[in-house]
mmCIF file of C-alpha atoms in Angstrom:
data_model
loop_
_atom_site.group_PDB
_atom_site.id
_atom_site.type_symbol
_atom_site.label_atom_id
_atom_site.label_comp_id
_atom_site.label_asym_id
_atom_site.label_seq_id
_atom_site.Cartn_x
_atom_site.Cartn_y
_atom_site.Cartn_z
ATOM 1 C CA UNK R 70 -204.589 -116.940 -20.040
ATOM 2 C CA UNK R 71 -201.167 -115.188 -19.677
ATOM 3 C CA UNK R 72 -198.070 -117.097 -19.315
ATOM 4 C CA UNK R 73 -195.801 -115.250 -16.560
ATOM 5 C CA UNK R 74 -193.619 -113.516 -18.699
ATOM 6 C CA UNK R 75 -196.469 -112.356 -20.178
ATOM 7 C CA UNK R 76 -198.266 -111.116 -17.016
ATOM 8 C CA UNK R 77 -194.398 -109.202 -16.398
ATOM 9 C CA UNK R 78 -194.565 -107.701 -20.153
ATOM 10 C CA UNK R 79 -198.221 -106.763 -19.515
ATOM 11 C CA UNK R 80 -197.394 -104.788 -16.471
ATOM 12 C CA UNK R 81 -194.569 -103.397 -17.812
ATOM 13 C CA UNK R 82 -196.472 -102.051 -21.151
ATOM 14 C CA UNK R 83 -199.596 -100.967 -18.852
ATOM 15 C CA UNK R 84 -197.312 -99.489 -16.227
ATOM 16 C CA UNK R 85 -195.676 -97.243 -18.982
ATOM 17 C CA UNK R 86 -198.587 -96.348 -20.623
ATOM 18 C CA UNK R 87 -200.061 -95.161 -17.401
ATOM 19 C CA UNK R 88 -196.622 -93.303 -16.567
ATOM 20 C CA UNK R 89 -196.706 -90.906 -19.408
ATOM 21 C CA UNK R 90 -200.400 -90.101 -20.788
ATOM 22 C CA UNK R 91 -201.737 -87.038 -19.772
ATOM 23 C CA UNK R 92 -203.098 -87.106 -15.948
ATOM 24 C CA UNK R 93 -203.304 -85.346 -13.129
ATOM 25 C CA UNK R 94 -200.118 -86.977 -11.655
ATOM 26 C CA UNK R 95 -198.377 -86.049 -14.509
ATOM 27 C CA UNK R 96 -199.413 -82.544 -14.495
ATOM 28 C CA UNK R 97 -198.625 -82.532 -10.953
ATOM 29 C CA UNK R 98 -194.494 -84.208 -11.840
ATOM 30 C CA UNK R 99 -194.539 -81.933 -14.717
ATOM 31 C CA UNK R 100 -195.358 -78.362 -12.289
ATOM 32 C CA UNK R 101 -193.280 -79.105 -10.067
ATOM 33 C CA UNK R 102 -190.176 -80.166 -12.145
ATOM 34 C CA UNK R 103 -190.182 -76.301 -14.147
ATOM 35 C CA UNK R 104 -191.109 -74.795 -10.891
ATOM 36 C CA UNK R 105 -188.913 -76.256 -8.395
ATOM 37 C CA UNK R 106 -186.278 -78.696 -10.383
ATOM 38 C CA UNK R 107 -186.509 -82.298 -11.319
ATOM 39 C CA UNK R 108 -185.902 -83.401 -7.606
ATOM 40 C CA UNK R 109 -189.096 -81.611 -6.446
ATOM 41 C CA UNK R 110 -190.884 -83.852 -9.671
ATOM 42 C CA UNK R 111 -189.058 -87.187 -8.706
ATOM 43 C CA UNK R 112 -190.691 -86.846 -5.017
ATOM 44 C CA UNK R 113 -194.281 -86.423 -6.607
ATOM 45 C CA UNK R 114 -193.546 -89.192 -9.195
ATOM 46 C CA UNK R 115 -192.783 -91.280 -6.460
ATOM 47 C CA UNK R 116 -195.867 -91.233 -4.719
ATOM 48 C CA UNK R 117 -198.125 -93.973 -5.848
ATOM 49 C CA UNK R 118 -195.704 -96.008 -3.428
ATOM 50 C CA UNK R 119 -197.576 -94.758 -0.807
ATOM 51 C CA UNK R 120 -200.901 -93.737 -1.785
ATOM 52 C CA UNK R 121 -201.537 -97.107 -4.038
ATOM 53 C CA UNK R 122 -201.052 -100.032 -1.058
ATOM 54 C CA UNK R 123 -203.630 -98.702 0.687
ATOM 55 C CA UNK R 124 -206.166 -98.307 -2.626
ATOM 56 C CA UNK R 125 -205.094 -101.352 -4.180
ATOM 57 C CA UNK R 126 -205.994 -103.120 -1.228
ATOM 58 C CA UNK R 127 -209.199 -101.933 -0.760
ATOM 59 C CA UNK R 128 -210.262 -102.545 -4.514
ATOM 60 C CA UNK R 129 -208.652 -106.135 -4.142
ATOM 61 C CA UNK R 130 -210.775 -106.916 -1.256
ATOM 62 C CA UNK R 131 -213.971 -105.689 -2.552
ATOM 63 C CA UNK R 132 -213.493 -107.294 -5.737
ATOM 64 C CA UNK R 133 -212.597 -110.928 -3.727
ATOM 65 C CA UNK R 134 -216.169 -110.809 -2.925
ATOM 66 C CA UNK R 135 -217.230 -111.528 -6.777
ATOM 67 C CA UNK R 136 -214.163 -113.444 -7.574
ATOM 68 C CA UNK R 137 -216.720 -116.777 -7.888
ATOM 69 C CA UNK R 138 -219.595 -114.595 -9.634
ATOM 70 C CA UNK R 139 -218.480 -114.675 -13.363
ATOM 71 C CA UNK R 140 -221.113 -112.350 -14.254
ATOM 72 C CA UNK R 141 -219.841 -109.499 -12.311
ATOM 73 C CA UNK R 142 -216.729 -110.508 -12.963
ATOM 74 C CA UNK R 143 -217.480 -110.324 -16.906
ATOM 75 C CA UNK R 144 -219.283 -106.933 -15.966
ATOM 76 C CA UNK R 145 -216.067 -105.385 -14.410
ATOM 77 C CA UNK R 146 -214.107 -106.733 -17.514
ATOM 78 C CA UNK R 147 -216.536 -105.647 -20.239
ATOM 79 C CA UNK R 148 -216.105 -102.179 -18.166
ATOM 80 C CA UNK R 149 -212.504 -102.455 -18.470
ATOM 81 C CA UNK R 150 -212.276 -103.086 -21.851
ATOM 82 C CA UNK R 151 -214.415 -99.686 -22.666
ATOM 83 C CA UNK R 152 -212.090 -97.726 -20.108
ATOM 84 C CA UNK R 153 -209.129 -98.745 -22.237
ATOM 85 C CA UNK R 154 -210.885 -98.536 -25.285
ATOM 86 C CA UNK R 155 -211.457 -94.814 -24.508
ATOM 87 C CA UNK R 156 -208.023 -94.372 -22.892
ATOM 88 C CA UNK R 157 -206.895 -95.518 -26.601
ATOM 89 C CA UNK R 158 -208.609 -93.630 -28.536
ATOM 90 C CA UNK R 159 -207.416 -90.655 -26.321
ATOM 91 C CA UNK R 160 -203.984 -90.866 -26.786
ATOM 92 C CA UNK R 161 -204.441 -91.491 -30.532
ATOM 93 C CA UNK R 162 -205.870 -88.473 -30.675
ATOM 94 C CA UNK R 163 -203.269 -86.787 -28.542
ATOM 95 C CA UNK R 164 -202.166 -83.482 -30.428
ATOM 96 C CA UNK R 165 -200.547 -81.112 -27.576
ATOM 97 C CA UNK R 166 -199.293 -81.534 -24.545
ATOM 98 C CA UNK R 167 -200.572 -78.491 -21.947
ATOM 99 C CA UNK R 168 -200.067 -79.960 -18.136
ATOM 100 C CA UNK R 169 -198.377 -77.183 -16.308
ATOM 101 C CA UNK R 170 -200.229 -76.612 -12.963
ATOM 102 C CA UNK R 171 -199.775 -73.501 -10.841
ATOM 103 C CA UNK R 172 -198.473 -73.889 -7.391
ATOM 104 C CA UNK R 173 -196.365 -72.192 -4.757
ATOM 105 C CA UNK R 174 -195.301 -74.373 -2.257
ATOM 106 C CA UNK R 175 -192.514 -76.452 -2.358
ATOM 107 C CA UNK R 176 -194.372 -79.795 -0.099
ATOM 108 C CA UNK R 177 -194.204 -82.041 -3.546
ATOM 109 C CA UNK R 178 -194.294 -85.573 -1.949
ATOM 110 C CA UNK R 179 -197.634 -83.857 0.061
ATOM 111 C CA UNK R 180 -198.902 -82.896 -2.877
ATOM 112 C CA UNK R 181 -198.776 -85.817 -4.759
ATOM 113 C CA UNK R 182 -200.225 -87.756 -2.230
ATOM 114 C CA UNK R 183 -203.070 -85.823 -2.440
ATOM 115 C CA UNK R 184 -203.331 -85.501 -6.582
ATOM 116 C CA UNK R 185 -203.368 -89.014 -6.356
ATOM 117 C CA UNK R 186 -205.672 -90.152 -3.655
ATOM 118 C CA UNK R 187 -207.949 -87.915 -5.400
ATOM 119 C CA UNK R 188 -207.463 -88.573 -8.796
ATOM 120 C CA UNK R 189 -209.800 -91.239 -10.677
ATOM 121 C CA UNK R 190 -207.312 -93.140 -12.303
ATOM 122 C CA UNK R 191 -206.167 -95.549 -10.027
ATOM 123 C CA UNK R 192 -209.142 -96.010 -8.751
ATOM 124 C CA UNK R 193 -210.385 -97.033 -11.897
ATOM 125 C CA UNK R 194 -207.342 -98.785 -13.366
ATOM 126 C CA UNK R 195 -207.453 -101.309 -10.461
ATOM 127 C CA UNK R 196 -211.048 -101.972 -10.320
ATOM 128 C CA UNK R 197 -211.251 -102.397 -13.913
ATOM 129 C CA UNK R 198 -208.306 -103.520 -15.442
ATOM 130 C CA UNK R 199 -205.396 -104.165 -12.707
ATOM 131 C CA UNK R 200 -207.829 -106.040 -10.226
ATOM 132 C CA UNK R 201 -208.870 -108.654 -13.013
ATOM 133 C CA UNK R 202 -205.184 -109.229 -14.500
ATOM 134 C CA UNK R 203 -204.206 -109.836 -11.000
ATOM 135 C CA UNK R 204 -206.951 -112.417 -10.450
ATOM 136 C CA UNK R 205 -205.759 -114.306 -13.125
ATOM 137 C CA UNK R 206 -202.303 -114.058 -12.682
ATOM 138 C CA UNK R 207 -203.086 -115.742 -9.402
ATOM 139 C CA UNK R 208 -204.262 -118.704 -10.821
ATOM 140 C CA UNK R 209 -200.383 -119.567 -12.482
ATOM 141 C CA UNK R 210 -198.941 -118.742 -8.744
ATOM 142 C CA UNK R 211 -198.252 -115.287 -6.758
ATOM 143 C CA UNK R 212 -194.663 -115.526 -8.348
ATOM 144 C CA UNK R 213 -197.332 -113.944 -11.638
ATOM 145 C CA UNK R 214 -199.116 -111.601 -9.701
ATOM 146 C CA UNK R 215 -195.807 -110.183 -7.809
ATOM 147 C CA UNK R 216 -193.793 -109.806 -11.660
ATOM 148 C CA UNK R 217 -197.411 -108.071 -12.830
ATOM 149 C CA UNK R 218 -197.105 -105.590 -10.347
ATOM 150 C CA UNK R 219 -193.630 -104.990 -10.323
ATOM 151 C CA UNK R 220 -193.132 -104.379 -13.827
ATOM 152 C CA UNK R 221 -196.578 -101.740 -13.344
ATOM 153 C CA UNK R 222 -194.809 -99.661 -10.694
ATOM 154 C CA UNK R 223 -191.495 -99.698 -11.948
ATOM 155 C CA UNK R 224 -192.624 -98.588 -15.163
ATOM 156 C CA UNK R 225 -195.929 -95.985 -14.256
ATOM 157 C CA UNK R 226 -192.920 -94.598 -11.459
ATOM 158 C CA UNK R 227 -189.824 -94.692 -13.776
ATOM 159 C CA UNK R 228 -191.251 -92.890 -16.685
ATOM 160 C CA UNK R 229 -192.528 -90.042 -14.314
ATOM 161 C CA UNK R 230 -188.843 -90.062 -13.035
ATOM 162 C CA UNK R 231 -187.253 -89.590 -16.525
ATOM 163 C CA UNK R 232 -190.257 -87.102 -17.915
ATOM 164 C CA UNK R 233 -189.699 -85.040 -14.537
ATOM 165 C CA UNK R 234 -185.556 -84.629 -15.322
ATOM 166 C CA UNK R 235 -186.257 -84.482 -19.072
ATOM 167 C CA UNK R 236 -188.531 -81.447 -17.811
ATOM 168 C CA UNK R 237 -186.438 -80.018 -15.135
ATOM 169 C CA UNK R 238 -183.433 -79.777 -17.711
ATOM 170 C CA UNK R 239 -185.859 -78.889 -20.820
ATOM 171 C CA UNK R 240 -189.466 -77.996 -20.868
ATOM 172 C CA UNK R 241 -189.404 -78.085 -24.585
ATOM 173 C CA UNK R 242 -189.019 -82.176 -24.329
ATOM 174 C CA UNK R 243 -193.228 -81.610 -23.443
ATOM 175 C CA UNK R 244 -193.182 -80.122 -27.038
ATOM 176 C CA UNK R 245 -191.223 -82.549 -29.424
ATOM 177 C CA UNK R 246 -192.660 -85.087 -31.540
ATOM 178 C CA UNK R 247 -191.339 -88.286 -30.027
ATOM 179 C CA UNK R 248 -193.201 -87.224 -26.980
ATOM 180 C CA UNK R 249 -195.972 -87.011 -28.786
ATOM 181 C CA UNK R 250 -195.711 -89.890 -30.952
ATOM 182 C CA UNK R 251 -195.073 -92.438 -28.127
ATOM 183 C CA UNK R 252 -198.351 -91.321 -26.577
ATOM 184 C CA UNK R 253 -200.320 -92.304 -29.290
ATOM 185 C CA UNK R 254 -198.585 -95.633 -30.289
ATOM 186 C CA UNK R 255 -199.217 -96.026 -27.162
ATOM 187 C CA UNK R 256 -203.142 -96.216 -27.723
ATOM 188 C CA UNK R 257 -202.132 -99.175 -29.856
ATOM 189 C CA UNK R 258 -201.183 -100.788 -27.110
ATOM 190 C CA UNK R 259 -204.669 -100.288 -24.631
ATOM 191 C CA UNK R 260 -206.526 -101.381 -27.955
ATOM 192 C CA UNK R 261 -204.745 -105.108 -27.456
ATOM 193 C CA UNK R 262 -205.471 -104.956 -23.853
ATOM 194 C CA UNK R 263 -209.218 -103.320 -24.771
ATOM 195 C CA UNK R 264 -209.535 -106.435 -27.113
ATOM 196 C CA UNK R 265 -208.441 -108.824 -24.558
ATOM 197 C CA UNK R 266 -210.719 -108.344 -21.591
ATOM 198 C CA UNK R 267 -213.490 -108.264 -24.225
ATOM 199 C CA UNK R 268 -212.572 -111.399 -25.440
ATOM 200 C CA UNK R 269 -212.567 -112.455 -21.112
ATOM 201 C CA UNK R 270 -216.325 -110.958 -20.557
ATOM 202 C CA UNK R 271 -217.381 -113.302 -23.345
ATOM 203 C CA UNK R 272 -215.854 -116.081 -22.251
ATOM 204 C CA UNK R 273 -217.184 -115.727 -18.599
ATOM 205 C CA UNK R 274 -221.260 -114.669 -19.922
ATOM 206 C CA UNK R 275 -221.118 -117.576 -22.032
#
C-alpha cells in the first residue's frame, strides 16, 4: 500500500511517462506544433481535460461493480501489470522517433478531442492501471486519490506542453539523444509499476 506522497510521486512518474512515449496524442501535439506553431500543439496537448472526465468516469463506475470481487480485481491487475510490462519493454527498445502526422486544418483542440476519444490508451491506462491505483488510494482518504490524479494530468499535459514548444521552435529536439534516452529510462520506470501490480494480483488470488 502507497503512502500519499507516494500515490502523488506515482502519478507524477506515470503521468510523465504517459506524456512523452510515442502515441497517437503525441503524434497529433507533435503535427500540429511544425505545422501550425507550438500554440496550435499546446491546444491539442491540452485535451485530455476534456475528453478524460467523461472516460475516466465511465471506467470508474464499471470497475465499482468488482471493487468487492478480488478475483477480477486481481484479473484487471495481473492485466495491468502485462500492459506496462509491454509499454516497458517498448520504450526500452525505443530507437527513432517518426510521429509527424499530415493534416490541413488548423481545428487542433477538435482534433485532439477526437485522437483521443479514439485512441486506446486511456482507455486502457484507466481500466488497467489508473482505475486500480485509484481504488487503493481511496482507502488512505480522497485527499490520495485527488494528489494521484493531479500529479497524472499535470505531468501527461505538461510534458506535451514543453515537447509541443520544444517542437514548434526546433523539430530536431524529436531527433537528439536525451529525447531518446528519457524514453527508455523511462521503461525502467513501468517495470517497477509492472512489478507492483503483480505483486497486488498475488496478493488478492491468494
Amino acid at each position: 500500500m502507497f503512502s500519499i506522497n507516494e500515490f502523488l510521486i506515482s502519478g507524477i512518474l506515470l503521468g510523465f511517462a504517459s506524456g512523452i512515449s510515442p502515441g497517437p496524442l503525441l503524434a497529433m501535439t507533435i503535427s500540429e506544433s511544425i505545422q501550425h506553431g507550438s500554440r496550435a500543439g499546446i491546444k491539442v496537448a491540452l485535451s485530455p481535460f476534456i475528453t478524460d472526465l467523461l472516460i475516466v468516469s465511465v471506467i470508474l463506475l464499471f470497475l465499482l461493480k468488482f471493487d468487492k470481487y478480488d478475483p477480477v480485481i486481481a484479473m484487471i491487475s495481473l492485466v495491468g501489470s502485462f500492459y506496462l510490462i509491454y509499454l516497458g519493454i517498448s520504450s526500452l527498445r525505443t530507437k527513432n522517433i517518426d510521429l509527424e502526422l499530415k493534416t490541413k486544418k488548423t481545428n487542433s483542440l477538435k482534433k485532439g478531442i477526437i485522437v483521443n476519444f479514439l485512441s486506446p490508451h486511456p482507455y486502457l491506462f484507466w481500466i488497467t492501471i489508473g482505475g486500480p491505483i485509484l481504488f487503493n488510494a481511496l482507502d488512505l482518504g480522497i485527499s490520495s486519490s485527488i494528489l494521484f490524479v493531479a500529479g497524472f494530468y499535470a505531468l501527461l499535459v505538461g510534458s506535451k506542453i514543453i515537447i509541443a514548444i520544444l517542437v514548434g521552435r526546433s523539430r530536431e529536439f524529436l531527433k537528439s539523444n536525451y529525447y531518446l534516452y528519457t524514453i527508455r529510462s523511462l521503461g525502467l520506470v513501468y517495470m517497477v509499476f509492472a512489478f507492483y501490480f503483480l505483486k497486488q494480483a498475488f496478493e488478492l488470488l491468494n
